[in-house]
Coordinates of C-alpha atoms in Angstrom, one line a residue:
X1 CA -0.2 -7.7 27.2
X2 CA 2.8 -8.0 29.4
X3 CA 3.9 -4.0 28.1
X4 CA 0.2 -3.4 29.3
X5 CA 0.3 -4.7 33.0
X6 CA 3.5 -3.3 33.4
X7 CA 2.4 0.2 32.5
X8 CA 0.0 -0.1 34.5
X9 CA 1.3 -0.9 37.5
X10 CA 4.1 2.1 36.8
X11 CA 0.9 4.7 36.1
X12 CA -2.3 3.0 36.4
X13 CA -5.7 4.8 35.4
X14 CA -4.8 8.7 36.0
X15 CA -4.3 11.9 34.4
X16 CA -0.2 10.9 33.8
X17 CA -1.7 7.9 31.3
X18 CA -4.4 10.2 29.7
X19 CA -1.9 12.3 28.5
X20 CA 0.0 9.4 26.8
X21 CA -2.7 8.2 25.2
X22 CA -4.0 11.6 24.1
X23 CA -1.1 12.4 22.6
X24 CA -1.5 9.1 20.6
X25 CA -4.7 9.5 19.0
X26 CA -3.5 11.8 16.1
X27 CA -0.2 9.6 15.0
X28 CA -2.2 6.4 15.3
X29 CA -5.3 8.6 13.1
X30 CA -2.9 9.6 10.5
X31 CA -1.2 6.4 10.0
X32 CA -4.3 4.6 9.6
X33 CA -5.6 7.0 7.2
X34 CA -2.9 7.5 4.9
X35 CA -1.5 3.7 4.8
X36 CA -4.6 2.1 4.0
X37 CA -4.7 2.8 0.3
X38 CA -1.4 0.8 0.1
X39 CA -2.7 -2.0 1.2
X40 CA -6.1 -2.1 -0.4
X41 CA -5.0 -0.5 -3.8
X42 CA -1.0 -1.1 -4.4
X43 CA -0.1 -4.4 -2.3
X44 CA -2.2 -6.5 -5.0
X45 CA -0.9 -4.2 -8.0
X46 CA 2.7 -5.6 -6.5
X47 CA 1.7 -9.0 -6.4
X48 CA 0.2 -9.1 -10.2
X49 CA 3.0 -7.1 -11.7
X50 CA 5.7 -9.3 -9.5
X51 CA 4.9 -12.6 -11.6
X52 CA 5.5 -10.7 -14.8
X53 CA 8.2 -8.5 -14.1
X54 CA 10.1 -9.1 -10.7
X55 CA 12.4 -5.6 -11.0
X56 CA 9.4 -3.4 -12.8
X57 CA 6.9 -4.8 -9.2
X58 CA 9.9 -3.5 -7.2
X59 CA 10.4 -0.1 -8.8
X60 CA 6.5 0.4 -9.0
X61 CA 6.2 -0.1 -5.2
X62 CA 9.3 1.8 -4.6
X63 CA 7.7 4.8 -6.0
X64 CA 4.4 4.6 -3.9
X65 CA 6.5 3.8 -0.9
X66 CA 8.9 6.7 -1.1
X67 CA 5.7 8.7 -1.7
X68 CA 3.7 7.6 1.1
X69 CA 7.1 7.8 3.6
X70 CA 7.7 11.4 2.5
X71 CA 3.9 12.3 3.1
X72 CA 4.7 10.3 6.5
X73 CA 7.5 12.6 7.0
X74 CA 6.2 15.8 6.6
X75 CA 3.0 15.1 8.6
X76 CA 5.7 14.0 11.5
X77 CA 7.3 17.6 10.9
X78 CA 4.3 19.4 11.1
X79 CA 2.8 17.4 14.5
X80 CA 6.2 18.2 16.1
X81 CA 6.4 21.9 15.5
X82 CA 2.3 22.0 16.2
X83 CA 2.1 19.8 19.1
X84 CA 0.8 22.2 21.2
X85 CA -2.0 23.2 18.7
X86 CA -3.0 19.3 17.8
X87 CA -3.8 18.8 21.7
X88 CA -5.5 21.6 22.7
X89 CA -8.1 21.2 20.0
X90 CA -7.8 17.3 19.6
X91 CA -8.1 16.9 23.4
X92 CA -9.9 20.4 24.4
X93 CA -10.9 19.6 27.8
X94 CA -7.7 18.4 29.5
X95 CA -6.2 20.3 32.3
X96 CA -3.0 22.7 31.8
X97 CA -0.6 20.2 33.2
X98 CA -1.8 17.3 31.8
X99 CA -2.2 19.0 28.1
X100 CA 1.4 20.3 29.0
X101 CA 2.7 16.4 29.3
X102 CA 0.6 15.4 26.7
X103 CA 2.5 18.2 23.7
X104 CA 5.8 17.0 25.5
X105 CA 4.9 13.2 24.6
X106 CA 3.5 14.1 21.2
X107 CA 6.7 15.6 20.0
X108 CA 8.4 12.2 21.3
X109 CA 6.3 10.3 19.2
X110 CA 5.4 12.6 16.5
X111 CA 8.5 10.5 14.1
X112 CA 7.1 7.2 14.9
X113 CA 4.3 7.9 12.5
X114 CA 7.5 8.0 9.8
X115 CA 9.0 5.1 11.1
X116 CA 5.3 3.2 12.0
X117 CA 4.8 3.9 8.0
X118 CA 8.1 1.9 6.9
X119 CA 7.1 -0.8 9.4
X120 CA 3.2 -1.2 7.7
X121 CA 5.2 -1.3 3.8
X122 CA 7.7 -3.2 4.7
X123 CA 5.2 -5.9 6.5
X124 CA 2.5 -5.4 3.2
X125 CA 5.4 -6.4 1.1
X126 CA 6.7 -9.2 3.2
X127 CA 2.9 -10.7 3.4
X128 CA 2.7 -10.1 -0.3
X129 CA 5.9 -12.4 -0.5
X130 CA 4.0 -14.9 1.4
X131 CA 6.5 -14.1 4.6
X132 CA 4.2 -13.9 7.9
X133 CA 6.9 -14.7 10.6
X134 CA 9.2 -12.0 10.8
X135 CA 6.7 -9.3 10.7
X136 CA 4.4 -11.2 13.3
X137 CA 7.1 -11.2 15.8
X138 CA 8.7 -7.9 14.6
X139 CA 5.9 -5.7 17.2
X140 CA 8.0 -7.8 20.3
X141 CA 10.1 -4.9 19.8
X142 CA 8.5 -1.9 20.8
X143 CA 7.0 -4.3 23.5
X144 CA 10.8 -4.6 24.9
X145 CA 11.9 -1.5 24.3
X146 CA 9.0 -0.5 26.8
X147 CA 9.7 -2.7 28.8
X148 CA 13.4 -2.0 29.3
X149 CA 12.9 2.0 29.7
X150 CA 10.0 1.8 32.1
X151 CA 11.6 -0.3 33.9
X152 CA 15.3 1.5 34.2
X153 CA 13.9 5.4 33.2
X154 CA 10.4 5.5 34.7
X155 CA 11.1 7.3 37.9
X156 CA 13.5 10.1 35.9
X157 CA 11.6 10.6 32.8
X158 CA 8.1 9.6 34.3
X159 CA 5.1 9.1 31.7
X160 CA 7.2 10.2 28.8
X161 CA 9.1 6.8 29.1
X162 CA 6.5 4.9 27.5
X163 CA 6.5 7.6 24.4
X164 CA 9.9 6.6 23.9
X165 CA 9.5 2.9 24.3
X166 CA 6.9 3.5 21.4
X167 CA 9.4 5.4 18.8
X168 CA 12.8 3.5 19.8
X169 CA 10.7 0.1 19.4
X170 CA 9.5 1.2 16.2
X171 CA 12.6 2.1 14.9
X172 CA 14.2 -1.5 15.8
X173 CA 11.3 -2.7 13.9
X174 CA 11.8 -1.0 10.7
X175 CA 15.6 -1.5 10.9
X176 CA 14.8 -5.4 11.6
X177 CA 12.3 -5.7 8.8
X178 CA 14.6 -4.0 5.8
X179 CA 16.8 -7.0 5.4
X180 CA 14.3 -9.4 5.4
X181 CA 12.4 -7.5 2.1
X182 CA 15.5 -7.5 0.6
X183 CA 16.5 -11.3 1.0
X184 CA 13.1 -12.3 -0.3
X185 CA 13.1 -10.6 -3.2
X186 CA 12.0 -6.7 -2.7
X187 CA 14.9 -4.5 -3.9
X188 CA 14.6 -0.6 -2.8
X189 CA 14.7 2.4 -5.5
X190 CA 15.0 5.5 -4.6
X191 CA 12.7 6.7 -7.3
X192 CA 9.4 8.5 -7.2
X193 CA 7.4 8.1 -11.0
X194 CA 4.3 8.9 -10.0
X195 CA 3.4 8.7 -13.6
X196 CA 3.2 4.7 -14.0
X197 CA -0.1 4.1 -15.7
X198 CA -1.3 1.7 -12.8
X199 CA -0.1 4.3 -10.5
X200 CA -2.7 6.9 -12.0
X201 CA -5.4 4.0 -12.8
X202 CA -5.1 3.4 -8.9
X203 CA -5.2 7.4 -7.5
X204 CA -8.7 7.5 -8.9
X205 CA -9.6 5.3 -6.3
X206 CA -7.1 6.8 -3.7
X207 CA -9.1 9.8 -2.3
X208 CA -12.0 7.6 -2.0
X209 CA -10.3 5.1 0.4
X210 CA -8.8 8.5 2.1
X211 CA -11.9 9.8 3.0
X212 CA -13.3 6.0 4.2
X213 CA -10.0 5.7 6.2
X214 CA -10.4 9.4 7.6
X215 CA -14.0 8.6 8.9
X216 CA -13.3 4.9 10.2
X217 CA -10.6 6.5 12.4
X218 CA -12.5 9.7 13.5
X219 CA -14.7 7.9 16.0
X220 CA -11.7 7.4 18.2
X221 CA -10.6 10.6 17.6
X222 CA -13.8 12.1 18.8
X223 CA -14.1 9.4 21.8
X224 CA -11.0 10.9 23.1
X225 CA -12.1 14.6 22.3
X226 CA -15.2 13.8 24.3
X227 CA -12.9 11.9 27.0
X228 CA -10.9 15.1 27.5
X229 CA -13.5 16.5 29.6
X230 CA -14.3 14.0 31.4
X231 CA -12.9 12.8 35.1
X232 CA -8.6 12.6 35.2
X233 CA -8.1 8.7 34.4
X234 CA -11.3 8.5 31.8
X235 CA -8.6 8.7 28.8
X236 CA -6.6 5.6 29.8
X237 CA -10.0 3.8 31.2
X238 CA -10.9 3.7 27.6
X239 CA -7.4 3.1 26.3
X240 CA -7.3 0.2 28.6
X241 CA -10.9 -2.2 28.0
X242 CA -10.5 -0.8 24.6
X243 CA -7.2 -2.8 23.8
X244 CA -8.3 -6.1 26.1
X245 CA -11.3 -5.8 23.3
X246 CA -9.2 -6.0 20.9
X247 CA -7.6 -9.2 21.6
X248 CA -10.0 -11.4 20.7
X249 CA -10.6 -9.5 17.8
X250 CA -6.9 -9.6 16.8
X251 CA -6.9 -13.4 17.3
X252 CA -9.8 -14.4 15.1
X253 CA -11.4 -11.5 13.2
X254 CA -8.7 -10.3 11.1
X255 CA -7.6 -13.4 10.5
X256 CA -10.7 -15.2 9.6
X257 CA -11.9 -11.7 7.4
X258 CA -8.9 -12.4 5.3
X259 CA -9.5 -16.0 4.6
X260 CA -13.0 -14.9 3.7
X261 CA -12.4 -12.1 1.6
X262 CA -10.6 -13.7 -1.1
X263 CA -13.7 -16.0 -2.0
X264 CA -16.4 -13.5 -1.3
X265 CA -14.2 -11.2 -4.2
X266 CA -14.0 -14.0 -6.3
X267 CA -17.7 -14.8 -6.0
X268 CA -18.7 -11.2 -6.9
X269 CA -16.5 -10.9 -9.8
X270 CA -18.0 -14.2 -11.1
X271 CA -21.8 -12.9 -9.8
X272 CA -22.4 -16.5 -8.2
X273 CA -25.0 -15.0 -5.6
X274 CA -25.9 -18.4 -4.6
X275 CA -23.1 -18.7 -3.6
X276 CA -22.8 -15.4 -2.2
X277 CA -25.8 -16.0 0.1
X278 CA -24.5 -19.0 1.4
X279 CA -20.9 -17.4 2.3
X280 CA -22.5 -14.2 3.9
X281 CA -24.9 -16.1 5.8
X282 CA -22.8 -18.9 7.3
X283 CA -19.6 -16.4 8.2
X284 CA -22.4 -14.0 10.2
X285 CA -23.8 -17.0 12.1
X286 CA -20.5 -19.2 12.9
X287 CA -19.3 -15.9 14.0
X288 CA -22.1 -15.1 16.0
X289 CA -21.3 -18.4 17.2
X290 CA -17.9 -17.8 18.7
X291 CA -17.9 -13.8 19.8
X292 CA -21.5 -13.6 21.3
X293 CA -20.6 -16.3 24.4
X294 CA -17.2 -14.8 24.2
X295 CA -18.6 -11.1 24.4
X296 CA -21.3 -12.3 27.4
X297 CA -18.5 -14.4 29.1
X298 CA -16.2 -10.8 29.1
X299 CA -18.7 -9.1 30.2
X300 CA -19.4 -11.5 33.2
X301 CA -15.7 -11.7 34.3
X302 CA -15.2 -8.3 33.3
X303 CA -13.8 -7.5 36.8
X304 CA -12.0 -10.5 38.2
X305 CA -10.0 -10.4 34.9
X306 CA -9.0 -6.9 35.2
X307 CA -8.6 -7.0 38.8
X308 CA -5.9 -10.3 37.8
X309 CA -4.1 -8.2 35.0
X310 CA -3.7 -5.0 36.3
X311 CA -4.6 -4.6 39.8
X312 CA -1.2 -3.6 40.8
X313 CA 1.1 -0.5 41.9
X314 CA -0.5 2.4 40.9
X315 CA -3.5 0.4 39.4
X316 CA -6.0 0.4 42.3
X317 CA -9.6 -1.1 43.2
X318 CA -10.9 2.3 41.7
X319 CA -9.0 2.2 38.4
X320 CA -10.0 -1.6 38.3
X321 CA -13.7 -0.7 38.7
X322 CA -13.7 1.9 36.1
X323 CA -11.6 0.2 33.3
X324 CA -14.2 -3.0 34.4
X325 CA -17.8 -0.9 33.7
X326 CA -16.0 0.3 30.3
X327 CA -14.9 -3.1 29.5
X328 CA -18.1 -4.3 29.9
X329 CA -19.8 -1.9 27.8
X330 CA -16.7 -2.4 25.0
X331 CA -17.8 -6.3 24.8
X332 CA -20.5 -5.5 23.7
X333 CA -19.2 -4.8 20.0
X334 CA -17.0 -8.0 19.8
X335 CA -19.7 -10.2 17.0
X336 CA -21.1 -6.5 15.6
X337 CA -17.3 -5.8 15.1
X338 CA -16.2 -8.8 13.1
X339 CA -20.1 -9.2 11.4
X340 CA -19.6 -5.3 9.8
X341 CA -15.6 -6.1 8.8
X342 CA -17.1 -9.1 6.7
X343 CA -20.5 -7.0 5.1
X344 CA -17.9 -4.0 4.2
X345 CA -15.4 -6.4 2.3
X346 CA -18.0 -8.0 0.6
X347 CA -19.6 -3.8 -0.8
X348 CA -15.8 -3.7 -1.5
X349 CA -16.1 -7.2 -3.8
X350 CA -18.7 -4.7 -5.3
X351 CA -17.3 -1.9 -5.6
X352 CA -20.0 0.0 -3.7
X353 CA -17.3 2.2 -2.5
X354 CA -19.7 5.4 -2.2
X355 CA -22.4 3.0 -0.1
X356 CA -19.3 2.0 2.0
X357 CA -18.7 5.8 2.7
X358 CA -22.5 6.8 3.7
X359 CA -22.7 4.5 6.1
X360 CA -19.2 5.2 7.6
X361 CA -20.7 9.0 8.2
X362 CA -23.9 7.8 9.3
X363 CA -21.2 5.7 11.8
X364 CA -19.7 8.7 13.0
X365 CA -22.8 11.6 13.5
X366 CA -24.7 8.6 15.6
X367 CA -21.0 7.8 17.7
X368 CA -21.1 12.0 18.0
X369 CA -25.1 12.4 19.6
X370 CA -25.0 9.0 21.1
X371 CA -21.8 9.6 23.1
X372 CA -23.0 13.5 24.4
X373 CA -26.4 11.4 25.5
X374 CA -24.7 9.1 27.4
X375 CA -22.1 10.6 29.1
X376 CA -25.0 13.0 30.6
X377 CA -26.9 9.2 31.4
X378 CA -23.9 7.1 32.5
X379 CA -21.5 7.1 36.1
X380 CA -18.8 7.0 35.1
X381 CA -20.0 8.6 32.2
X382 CA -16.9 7.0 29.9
X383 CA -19.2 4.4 30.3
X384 CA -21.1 6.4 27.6
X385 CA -18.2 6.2 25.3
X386 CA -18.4 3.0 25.2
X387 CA -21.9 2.0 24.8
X388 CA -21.9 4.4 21.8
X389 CA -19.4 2.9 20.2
X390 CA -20.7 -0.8 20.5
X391 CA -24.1 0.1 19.0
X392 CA -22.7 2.6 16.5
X393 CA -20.4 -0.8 15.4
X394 CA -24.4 -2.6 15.5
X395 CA -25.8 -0.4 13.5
X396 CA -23.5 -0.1 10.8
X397 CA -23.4 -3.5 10.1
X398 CA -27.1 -3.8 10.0
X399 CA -26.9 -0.5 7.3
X400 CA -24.2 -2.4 5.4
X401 CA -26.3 -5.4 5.7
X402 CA -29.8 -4.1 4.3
X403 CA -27.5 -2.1 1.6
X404 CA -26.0 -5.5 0.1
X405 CA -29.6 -7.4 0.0
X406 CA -30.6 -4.2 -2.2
X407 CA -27.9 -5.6 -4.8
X408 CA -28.2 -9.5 -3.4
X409 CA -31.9 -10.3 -2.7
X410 CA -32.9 -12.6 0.4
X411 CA -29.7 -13.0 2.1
X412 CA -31.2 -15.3 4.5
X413 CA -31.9 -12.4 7.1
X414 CA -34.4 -14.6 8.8
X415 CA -32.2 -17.6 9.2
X416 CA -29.5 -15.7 10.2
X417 CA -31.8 -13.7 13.1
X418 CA -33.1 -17.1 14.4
X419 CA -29.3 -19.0 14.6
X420 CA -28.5 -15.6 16.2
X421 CA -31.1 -15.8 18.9
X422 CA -30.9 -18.8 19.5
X423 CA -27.2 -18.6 20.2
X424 CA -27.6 -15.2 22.4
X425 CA -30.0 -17.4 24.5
X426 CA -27.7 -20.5 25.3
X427 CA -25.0 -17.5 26.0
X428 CA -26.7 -15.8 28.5
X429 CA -27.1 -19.4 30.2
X430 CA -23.6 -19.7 30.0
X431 CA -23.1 -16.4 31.5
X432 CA -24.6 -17.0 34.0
X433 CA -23.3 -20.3 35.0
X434 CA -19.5 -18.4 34.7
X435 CA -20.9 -15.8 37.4
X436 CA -22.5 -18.3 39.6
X437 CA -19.6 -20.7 39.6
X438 CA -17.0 -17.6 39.9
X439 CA -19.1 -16.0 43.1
X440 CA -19.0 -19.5 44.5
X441 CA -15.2 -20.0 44.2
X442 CA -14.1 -16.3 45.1
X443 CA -14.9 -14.3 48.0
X444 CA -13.2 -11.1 49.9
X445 CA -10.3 -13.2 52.0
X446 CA -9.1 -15.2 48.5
X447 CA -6.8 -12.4 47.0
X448 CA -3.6 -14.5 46.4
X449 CA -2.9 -14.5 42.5
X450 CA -3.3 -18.8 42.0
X451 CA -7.0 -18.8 44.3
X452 CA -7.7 -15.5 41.5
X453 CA -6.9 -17.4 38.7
X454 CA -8.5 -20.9 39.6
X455 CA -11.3 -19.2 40.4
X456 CA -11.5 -17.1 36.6
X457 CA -10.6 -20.3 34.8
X458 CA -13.1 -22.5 36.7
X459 CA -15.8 -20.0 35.8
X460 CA -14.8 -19.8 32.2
X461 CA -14.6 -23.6 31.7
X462 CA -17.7 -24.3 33.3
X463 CA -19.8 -21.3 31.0
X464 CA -18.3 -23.1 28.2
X465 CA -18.8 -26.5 28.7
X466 CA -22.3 -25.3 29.5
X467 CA -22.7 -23.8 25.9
X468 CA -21.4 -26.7 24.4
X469 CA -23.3 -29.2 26.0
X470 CA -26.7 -26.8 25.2
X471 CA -25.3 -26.5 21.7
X472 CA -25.2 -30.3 21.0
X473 CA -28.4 -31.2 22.5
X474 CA -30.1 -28.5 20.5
X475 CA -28.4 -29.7 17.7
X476 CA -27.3 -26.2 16.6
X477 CA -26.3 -25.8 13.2
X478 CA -23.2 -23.7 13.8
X479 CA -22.0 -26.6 16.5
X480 CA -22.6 -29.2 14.2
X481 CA -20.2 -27.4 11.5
X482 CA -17.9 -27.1 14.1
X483 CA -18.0 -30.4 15.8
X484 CA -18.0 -32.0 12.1
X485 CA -14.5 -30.1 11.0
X486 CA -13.0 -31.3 14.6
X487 CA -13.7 -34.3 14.2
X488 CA -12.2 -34.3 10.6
X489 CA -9.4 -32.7 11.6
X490 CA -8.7 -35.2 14.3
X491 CA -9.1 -38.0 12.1
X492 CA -6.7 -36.6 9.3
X493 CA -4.1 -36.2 12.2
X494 CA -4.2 -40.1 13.4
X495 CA -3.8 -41.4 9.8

């Protein structure tokens, strides 16, 4: 976050910053894309074939890593000598300047797709080893790089800096990962037997997950084709709420989706759909539990917590206004986000690989219509964006939902809709105790930073000791749970 607030206090919400992060969307699309298969399909081929045979695990993953970082390579040859054709059709509606600094970034970053590639392997195989530290604090490297050359280059090289805070910081990371494979057991071939018999058992699978990775990354590559013709500053707008978003969801979604995962799989290979039920319908609700306050206290706070992070430099009261309304909107997908990440992994436990790829096209045709209707409906119209893509997250996971109750009947739909309303009801009271109790604290003449910050905390404390207290005097399910594995916690510490 600190890389964040720094660039935007260098370049804040303008046509400078929408050329960075138009120049981004391809790299980040193709990485996505093509190193997705190695973690679904190879990583657990690795761990299997690793308690057998240590050296045949090493030169199996060897062989799909060397492939993967040449494909890597060549699409990072092809981007730089076709910058200038990836942006003007990927980002059609920027201006001649702007496209102009955009092609000059892309070409600084076009290797870090290479380079991002090694970093993904090398952190799959370190996970795989059941080594989280050094990748988890491996990304503080592209933050400093960042860091360092805004802060000593930004006035020479302008926008561009942060392009090369991106590719030097990925470099350091791949350089600073290597060892650690190596010391903990992963030992590089240069080898590329493409012929392995789980190698060819897993490409059947391969251009299925391809075409799934394609289309779950397309929607922000159409968002930002849409953006490109929108006001100078829309670009970064969405850039901006779009990564605060993403916190949360960083925190406890991914997280809490793999801890899950692993039991829903085992409960579908063993066809325990009790069981089943039970999983799906108490992850759904204790999630609902935790993002929908979250998402209506975001939304509430939307502006004072922008205006504290960025509001700075060349990040002004108009930049903060804009990146607020979209942040709003964004928040809006925080439970539908996580809810639609859990139903997928459990079509995956099934196999229902085609059913995951309808609904992913479905996904992005109603993010296409619904974004050209609201950008014509919405001021700003990024706003637009936004909202599409929040109820385009909504309705996939209610597809994905009424798909698994055609293979799982009665997934307690109606339980799950009432501990949902109920919940969205004590969060709106809770939202609106945050406003009242911010408007009270804040007014025009507090702008020093500590009377800010009181003043945001105050109004998130009090919102959540409101839900809370609501919670426990309705005696909601989901608080019980909670309060009951606190508690247990608590007491296993003091014995």
């Amino acid at each position: 976050m600190l890389k964040e607030m720094l660039v935007a206090g260098y370049f804040g919400v303008s046509k400078t910053m929408d050329s960075y992060y138009a120049a981004l969307t391809i790299p980040d699309s193709i990485i996505g894309a093509i190193l997705s298969p190695f973690t679904i399909l190879f990583i657990p081929i690795f761990i299997k074939y690793k308690l057998e045979n240590e050296d045949a695990a090493n030169r199996l993953v060897s062989t799909i890593s060397n492939f993967m970082l040449l494909v890597l390579l060549g699409a990072s040859l092809l981007v730089f000598a076709f910058a200038g054709a990836v942006i003007r059709y990927a980002s059609p509606g920027l201006d001649a300047e702007t496209a102009l600094t955009a092609v000059k970034i892309l070409r600084i970053i076009s290797f870090s797709m290479f380079f991002g590639g090694a970093v993904n392997i090398l952190t799959g195989i370190l996970n795989a080893l059941e080594i989280f530290l050094w990748p988890a604090i491996s990304g503080v490297f592209i933050t400093l790089s960042t860091i360092f050359l805004i802060l000593v280059f930004a006035d020479k090289w302008g926008v561009s800096v942060v392009g090369w805070g991106l590719l030097v910081g990925t470099v350091l990371q791949a350089v600073f990962l290597f060892p650690f494979a190596g010391k903990y057991g992963f030992k590089h071939y240069s080898t590329l037997d493409l012929s392995h018999p789980e190698i060819k058992k897993a490409l059947n699978l391969v251009l299925i997950l391809l075409i799934g990775s394609v289309l779950s990354n397309l929607n922000s590559v159409i968002n930002r084709f849409l953006a490109s013709w929108l006001p100078g500053g829309s670009i970064a707008a969405l850039a901006y709420a779009g990564k605060l978003v993403q916190v949360p969801s960083i925190i406890f979604s991914s997280s809490i989706a793999a801890a899950i995962y692993p039991f829903l799989a085992a409960q579908a290979a063993e066809n325990k759909i009790e069981d089943i039920k039970y999983t799906v319908s108490m992850s759904i609700r204790m999630s609902g539990f935790i993002f929908i306050p979250l998402g209506v206290m975001m939304m509430v706070l939307a502006r004072p917590a922008i205006q504290l992070l960025f509001q700075r430099g060349a990040f002004d009261a108009a930049a903060t206004d804009l990146t607020s309304q979209v942040f709003m909107f964004y928040s809006l997908q925080l439970f539908s986000g996580y809810a639609l990440v859990i139903l997928m992994r459990l079509l995956f436990a099934f196999q229902d690989l085609m059913v995951i790829l309808k609904v992913l096209a479905v996904n992005v045709v109603l993010n296409l219509v619904m974004s050209v209707i609201f950008i014509k409906l919405f001021n700003p119209p990024a706003c637009g964006i936004a909202l599409s893509s929040s109820l385009g997250a909504f309705v996939t996971a209610v597809l994905y939902f009424l798909a698994l109750k055609k293979r799982v009947s009665n997934l307690h739909g109606l339980a799950i809709l009432r501990s949902l309303s109920r919940i969205t009801a004590v969060s709106l009271v809770s939202g609106l105790t945050a406003f009242l109790v911010y408007r009270g604290m804040s007014s025009a003449s507090q702008s020093a930073l500590p009377e800010q910050l009181m003043a945001l905390a105050a109004a998130f404390f009090a919102g959540s000791l409101v839900f809370v207290l609501i919670s426990s005097a309705f005696k909601l399910e989901e608080f019980q749970k909670v309060y009951l594995l606190v508690k247990t916690k608590f007491s296993r510490a003091q014995t």
